[in-house]
Tab-separated table of C-alpha atoms in Angstrom:
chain	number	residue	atom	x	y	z
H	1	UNK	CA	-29.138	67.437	51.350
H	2	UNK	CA	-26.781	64.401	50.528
H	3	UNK	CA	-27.977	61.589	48.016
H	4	UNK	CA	-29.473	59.056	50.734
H	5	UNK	CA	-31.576	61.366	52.774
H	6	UNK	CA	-32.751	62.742	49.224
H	7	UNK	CA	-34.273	59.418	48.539
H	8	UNK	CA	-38.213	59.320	48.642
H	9	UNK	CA	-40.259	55.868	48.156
H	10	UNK	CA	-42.003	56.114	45.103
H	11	UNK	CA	-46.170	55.255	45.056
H	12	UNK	CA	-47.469	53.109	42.274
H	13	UNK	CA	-47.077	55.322	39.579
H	14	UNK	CA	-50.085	55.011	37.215
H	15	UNK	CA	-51.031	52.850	34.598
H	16	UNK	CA	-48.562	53.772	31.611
H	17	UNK	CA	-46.412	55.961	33.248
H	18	UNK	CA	-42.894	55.052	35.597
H	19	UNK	CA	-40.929	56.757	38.032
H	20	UNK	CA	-38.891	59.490	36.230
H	21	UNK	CA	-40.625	59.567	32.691
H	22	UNK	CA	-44.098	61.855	33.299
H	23	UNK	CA	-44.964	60.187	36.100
H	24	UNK	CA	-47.237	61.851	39.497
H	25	UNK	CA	-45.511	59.985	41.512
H	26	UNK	CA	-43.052	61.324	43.981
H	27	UNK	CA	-39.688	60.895	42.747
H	28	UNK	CA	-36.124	58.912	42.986
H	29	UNK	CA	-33.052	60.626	43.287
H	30	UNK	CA	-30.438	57.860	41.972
H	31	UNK	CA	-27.230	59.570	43.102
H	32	UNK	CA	-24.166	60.472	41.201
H	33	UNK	CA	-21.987	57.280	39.837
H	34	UNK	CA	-18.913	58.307	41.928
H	35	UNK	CA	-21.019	58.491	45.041
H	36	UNK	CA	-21.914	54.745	45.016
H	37	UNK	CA	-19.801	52.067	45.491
H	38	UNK	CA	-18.693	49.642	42.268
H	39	UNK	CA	-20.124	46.517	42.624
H	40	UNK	CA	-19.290	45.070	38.768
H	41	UNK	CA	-19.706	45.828	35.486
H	42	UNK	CA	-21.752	44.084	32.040
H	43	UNK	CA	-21.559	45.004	28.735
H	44	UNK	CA	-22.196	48.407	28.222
H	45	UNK	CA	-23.226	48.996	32.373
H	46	UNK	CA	-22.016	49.190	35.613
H	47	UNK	CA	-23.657	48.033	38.865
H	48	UNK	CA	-23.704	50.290	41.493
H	49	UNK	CA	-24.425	50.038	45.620
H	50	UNK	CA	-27.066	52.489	46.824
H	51	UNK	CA	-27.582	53.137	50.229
H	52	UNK	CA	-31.094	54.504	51.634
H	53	UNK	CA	-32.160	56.108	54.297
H	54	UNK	CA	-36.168	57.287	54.712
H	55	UNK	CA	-36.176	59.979	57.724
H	56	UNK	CA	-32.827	58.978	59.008
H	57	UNK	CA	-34.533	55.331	59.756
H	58	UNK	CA	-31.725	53.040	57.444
H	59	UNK	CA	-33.394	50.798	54.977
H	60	UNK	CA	-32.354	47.441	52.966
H	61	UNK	CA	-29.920	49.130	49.864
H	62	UNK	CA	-30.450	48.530	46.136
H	63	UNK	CA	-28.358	47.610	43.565
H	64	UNK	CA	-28.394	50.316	40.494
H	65	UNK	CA	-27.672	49.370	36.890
H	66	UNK	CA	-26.451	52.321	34.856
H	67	UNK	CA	-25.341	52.526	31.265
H	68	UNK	CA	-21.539	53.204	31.287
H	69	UNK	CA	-21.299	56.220	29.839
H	70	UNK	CA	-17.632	55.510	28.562
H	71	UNK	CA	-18.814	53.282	26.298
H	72	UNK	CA	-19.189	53.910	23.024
H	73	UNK	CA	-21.748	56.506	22.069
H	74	UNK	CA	-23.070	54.467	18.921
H	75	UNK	CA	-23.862	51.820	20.917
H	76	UNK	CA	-25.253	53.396	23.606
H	77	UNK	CA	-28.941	53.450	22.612
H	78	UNK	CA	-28.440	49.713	22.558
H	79	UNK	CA	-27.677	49.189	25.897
H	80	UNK	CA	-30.207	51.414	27.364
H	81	UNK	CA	-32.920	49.733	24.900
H	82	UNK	CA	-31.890	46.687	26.630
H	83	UNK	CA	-32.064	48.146	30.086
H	84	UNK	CA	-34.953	49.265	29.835
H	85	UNK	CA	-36.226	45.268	28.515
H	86	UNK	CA	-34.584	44.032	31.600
H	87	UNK	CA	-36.947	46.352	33.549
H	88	UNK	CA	-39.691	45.994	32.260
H	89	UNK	CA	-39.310	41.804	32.469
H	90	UNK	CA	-37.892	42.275	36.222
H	91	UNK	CA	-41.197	44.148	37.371
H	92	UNK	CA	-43.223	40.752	35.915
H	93	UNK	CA	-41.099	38.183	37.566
H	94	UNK	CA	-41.180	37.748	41.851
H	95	UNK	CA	-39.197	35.015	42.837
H	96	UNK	CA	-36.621	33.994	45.934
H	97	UNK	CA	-34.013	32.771	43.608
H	98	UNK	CA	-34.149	35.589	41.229
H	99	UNK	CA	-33.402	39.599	42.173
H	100	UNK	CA	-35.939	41.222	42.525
H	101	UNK	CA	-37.281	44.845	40.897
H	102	UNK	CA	-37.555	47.667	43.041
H	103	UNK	CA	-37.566	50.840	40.460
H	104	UNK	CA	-36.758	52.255	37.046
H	105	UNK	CA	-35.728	55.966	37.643
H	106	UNK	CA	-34.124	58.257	35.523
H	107	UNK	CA	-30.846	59.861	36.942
H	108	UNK	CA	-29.217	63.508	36.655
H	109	UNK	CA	-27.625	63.445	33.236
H	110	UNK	CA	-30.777	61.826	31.868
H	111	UNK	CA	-30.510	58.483	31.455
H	112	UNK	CA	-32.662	54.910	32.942
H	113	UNK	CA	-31.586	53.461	35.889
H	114	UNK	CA	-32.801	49.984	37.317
H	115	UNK	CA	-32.658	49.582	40.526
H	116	UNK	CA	-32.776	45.976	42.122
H	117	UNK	CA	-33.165	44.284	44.889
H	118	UNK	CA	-29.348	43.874	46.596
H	119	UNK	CA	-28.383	40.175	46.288
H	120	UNK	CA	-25.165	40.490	47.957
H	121	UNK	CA	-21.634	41.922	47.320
H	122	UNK	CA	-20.443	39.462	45.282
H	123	UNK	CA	-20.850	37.319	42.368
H	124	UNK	CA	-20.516	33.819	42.369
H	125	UNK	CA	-17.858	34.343	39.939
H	126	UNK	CA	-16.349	36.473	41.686
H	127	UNK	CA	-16.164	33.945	44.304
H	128	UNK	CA	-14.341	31.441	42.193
H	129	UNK	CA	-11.912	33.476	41.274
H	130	UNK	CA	-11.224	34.212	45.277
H	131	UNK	CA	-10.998	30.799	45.697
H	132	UNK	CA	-8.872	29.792	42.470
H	133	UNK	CA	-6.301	32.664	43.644
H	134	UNK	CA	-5.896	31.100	47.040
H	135	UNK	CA	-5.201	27.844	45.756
H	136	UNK	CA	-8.187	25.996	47.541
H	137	UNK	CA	-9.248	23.547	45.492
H	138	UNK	CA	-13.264	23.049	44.015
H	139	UNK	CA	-16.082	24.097	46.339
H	140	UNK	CA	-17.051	21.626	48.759
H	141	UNK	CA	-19.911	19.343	47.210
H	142	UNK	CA	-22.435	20.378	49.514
H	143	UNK	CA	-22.026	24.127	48.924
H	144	UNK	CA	-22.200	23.295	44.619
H	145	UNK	CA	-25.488	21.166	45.194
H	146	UNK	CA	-26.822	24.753	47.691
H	147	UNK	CA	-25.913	26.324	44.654
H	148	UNK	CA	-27.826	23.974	42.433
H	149	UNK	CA	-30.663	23.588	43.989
H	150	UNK	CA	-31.675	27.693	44.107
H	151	UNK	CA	-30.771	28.207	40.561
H	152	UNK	CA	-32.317	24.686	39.542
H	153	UNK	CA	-35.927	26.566	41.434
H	154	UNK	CA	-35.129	30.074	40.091
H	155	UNK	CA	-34.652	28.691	36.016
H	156	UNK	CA	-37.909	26.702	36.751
H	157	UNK	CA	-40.021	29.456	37.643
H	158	UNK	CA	-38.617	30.765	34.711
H	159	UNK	CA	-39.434	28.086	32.516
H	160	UNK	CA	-42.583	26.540	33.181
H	161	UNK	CA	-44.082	29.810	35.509
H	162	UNK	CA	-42.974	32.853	32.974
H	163	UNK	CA	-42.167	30.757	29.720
H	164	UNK	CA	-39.019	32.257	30.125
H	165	UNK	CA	-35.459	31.047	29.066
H	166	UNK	CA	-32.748	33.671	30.754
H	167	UNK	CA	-30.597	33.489	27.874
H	168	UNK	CA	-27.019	34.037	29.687
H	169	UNK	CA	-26.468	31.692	32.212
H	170	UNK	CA	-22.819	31.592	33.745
H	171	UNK	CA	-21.280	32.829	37.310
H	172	UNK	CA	-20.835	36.079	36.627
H	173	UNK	CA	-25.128	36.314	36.680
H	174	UNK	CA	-25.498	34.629	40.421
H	175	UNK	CA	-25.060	36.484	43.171
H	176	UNK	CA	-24.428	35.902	46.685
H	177	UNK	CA	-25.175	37.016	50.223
H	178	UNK	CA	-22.744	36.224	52.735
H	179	UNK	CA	-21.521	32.356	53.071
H	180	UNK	CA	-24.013	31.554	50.991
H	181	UNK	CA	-27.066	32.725	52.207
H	182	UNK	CA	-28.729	33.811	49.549
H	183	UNK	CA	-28.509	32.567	45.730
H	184	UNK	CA	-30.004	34.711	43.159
H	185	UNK	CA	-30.028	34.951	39.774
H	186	UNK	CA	-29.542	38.295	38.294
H	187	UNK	CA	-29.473	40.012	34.408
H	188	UNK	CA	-32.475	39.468	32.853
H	189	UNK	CA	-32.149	41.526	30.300
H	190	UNK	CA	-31.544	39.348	27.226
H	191	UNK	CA	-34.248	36.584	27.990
H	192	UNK	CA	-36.325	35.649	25.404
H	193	UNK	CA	-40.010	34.145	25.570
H	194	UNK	CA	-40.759	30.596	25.327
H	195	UNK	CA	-43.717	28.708	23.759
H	196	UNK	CA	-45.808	25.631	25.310
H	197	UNK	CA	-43.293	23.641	23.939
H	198	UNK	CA	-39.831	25.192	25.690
H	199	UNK	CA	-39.041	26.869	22.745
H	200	UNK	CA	-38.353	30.026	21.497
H	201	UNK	CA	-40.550	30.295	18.585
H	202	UNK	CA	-40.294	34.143	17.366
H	203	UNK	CA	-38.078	34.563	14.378
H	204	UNK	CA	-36.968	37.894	15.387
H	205	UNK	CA	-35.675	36.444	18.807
H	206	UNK	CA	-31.809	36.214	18.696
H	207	UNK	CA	-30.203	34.110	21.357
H	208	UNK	CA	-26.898	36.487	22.580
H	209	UNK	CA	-25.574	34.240	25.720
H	210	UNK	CA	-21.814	34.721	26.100
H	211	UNK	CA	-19.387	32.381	24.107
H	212	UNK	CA	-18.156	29.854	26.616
H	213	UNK	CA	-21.660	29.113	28.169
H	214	UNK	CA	-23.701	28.450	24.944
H	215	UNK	CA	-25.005	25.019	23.407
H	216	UNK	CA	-24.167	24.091	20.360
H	217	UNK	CA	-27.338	25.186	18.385
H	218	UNK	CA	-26.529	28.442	19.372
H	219	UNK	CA	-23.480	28.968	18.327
H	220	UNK	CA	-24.153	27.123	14.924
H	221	UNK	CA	-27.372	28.157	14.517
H	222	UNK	CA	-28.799	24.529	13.232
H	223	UNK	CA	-31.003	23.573	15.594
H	224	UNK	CA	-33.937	25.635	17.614
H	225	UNK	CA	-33.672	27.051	21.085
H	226	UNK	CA	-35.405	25.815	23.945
H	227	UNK	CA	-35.064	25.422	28.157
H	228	UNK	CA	-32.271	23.213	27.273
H	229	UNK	CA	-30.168	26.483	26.426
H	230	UNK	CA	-30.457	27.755	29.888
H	231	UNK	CA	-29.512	24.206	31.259
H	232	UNK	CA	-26.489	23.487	29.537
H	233	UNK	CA	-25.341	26.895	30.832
H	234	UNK	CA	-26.636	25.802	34.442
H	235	UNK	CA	-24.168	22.396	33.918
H	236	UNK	CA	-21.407	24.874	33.245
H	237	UNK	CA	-21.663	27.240	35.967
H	238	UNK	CA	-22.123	23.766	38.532
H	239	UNK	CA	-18.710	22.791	36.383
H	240	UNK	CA	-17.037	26.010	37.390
H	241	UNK	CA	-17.054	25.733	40.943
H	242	UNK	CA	-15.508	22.064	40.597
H	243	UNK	CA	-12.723	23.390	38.325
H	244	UNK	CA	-12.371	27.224	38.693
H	245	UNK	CA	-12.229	27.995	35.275
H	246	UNK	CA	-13.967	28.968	32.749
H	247	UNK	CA	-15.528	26.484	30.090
H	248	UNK	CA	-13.060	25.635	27.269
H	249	UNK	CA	-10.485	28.201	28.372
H	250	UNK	CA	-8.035	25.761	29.016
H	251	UNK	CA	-4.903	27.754	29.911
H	252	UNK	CA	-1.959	26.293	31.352
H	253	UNK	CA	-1.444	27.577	34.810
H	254	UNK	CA	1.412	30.296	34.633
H	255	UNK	CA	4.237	31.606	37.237
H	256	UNK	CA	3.363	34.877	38.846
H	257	UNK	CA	6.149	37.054	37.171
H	258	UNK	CA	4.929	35.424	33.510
H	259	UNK	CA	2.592	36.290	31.429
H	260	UNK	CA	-0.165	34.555	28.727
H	261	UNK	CA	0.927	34.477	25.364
H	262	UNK	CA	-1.765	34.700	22.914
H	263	UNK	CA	0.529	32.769	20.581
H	264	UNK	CA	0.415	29.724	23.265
H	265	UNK	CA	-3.365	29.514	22.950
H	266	UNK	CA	-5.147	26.890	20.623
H	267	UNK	CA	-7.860	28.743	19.597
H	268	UNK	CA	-8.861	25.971	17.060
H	269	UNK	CA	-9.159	23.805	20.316
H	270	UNK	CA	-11.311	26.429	21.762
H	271	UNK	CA	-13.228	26.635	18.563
H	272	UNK	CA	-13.856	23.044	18.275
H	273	UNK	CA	-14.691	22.382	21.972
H	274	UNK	CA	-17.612	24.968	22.945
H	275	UNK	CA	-21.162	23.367	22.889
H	276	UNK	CA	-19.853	20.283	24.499
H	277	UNK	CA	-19.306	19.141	27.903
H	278	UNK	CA	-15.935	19.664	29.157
H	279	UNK	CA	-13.658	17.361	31.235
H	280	UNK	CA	-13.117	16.833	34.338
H	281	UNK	CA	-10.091	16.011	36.807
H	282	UNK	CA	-11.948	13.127	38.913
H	283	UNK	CA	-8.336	12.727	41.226
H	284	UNK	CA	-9.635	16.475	42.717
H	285	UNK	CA	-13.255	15.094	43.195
H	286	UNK	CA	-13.773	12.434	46.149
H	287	UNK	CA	-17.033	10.448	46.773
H	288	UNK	CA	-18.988	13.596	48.283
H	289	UNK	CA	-18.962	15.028	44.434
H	290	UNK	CA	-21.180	11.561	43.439
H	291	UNK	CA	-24.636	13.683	43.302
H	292	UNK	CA	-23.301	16.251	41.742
H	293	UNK	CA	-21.631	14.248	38.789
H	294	UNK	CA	-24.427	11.939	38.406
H	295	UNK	CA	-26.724	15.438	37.712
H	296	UNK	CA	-23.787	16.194	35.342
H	297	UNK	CA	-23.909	13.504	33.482
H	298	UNK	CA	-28.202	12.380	33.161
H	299	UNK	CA	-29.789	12.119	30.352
H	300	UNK	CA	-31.349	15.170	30.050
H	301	UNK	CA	-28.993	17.172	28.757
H	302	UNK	CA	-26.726	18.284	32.105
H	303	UNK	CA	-29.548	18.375	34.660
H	304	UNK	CA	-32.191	16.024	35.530
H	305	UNK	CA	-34.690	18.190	37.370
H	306	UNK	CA	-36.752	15.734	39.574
H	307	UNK	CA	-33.118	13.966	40.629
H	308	UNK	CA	-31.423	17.562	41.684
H	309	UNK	CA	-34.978	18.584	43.398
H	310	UNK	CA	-34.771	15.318	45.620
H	311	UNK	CA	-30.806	15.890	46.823
């Protein structure tokens, strides 16, 4: 029997128990690594493509998160400790703009596997690199402002629905169906819970985001953490697809038989620019970018909710 027709749809397992750990419920064969296709890779995990098929009748694939079991063995548990966080937040949260949960099963060689609604083959990141290695200039305004607009509704319902804040905002964690069909945010897994106020109140809650994307309390630690995090992030990622780069990384474009030189980077440049707002090349940008710079550049802190909600 090969992995797809293996697959069975699991019942609601009951209370306290999940697919794969003790539960009654019938269960989920997640198959082998090398029989799914790569679809990209986090710290410590790779995402995988799984195809189903229920009595030879083909059904909508998932997306499977496994830990990568090349990584380091010490810090293994970590990863699947935060896995298995992810999952249990995913389940909780049913939103359009975010992928959704659709099982955590344990595979053959024992470990948790989430599986997740498929948001499409390819990262938004992914798509700005396409783009940056063709040579074809910042995405046109009204595809950035698409963009906006279903994270701006997905980080909401996050905010003020789950008191929420996502934590690691950037391109790599939006994913996309087709010409941009479908916008979803993805990799829950290091949110942290928010009080009445937007803030992240729990002492023992460490904001981990990834360097380029965080706000300057953050990365001193001198300030608390609220929303705002997850927004200045959201500025950034709008900022990508205008520049095709990543924040602060500001590498001068090479030849394609050279190479970067570590010695050629400023890394007290880098150092001294994350947590702000980084430039941008307004000769690229004609009038149709207006919206979008405006949002940029309110006075809430790189977004302006009500204003990107009316575009």
């Amino acid at each position: 029997m090969d992995a797809e027709t293996a697959f069975k749809t699991p019942s609601k397992p009951p209370v306290g128990k999940r697919s794969g750990q003790g539960s009654s419920s019938p269960s989920i064969a997640i198959p082998a690594s090398p029989f799914m296709q790569k679809l990209g890779y986090g710290t410590g995990v790779n995402v995988y493509l799984m195809k189903r098929s229920l009595k030879g009748i083909s059904c909508s694939p998932w997306a499977v998160k496994k830990i990568n079991l090349k990584c380091d063995a010490s810090r293994r548990t970590t990863y699947q400790q935060r896995l298995n966080e992810e999952a249990k937040i995913l389940k909780t949260l049913q939103h359009p703009n975010i992928v959704g949960y659709r099982a955590f099963a344990e595979a053959k060689d024992g470990s948790m596997c989430l599986a997740m609604e498929y948001g499409g083959e390819k990262s938004l990141n992914d798509l700005i690199e396409e783009r940056n290695t063709k040579h074809l200039g910042p995405f046109p305004a009204a595809t950035i402002l698409k963009v906006a607009l279903h994270m701006a509704r997905g980080l909401k319902y996050l905010h003020n629905d789950k008191n929420l804040l996502h934590g690691d905002i950037k391109s790599s964690n939006v994913v996309i169906k087709g010409d941009f069909e479908s916008i979803k945010i993805c990799d829950v897994g290091v949110s942290l819970p928010l009080d009445e106020n937007m803030m992240v109140s729990d002492p023992e809650a460490h904001y981990i985001g990834t360097e380029p994307w965080k706000p300057k309390e953050a990365l001193e630690g001198d300030g608390p953490i609220t929303d705002k995090a997850d927004i200045f992030a959201f500025g950034l990622t709008l900022w990508e697809m205008m520049t095709l780069s990543i924040p602060h990384l500001n590498l001068e474009e090479e030849d394609e038989e050279s190479s970067f030189d570590e010695d050629d980077f400023d890394e007290d440049a880098y150092y001294a620019a994350l947590g702000t707002r980084p430039p941008l090349n307004m000769e690229e940008l004609d009038p149709s970018y207006q919206k979008i710079l405006h949002f940029l550049t309110s006075s809430h802190p790189l977004g302006d909710w009500q204003y990107l909600f009316s575009a």
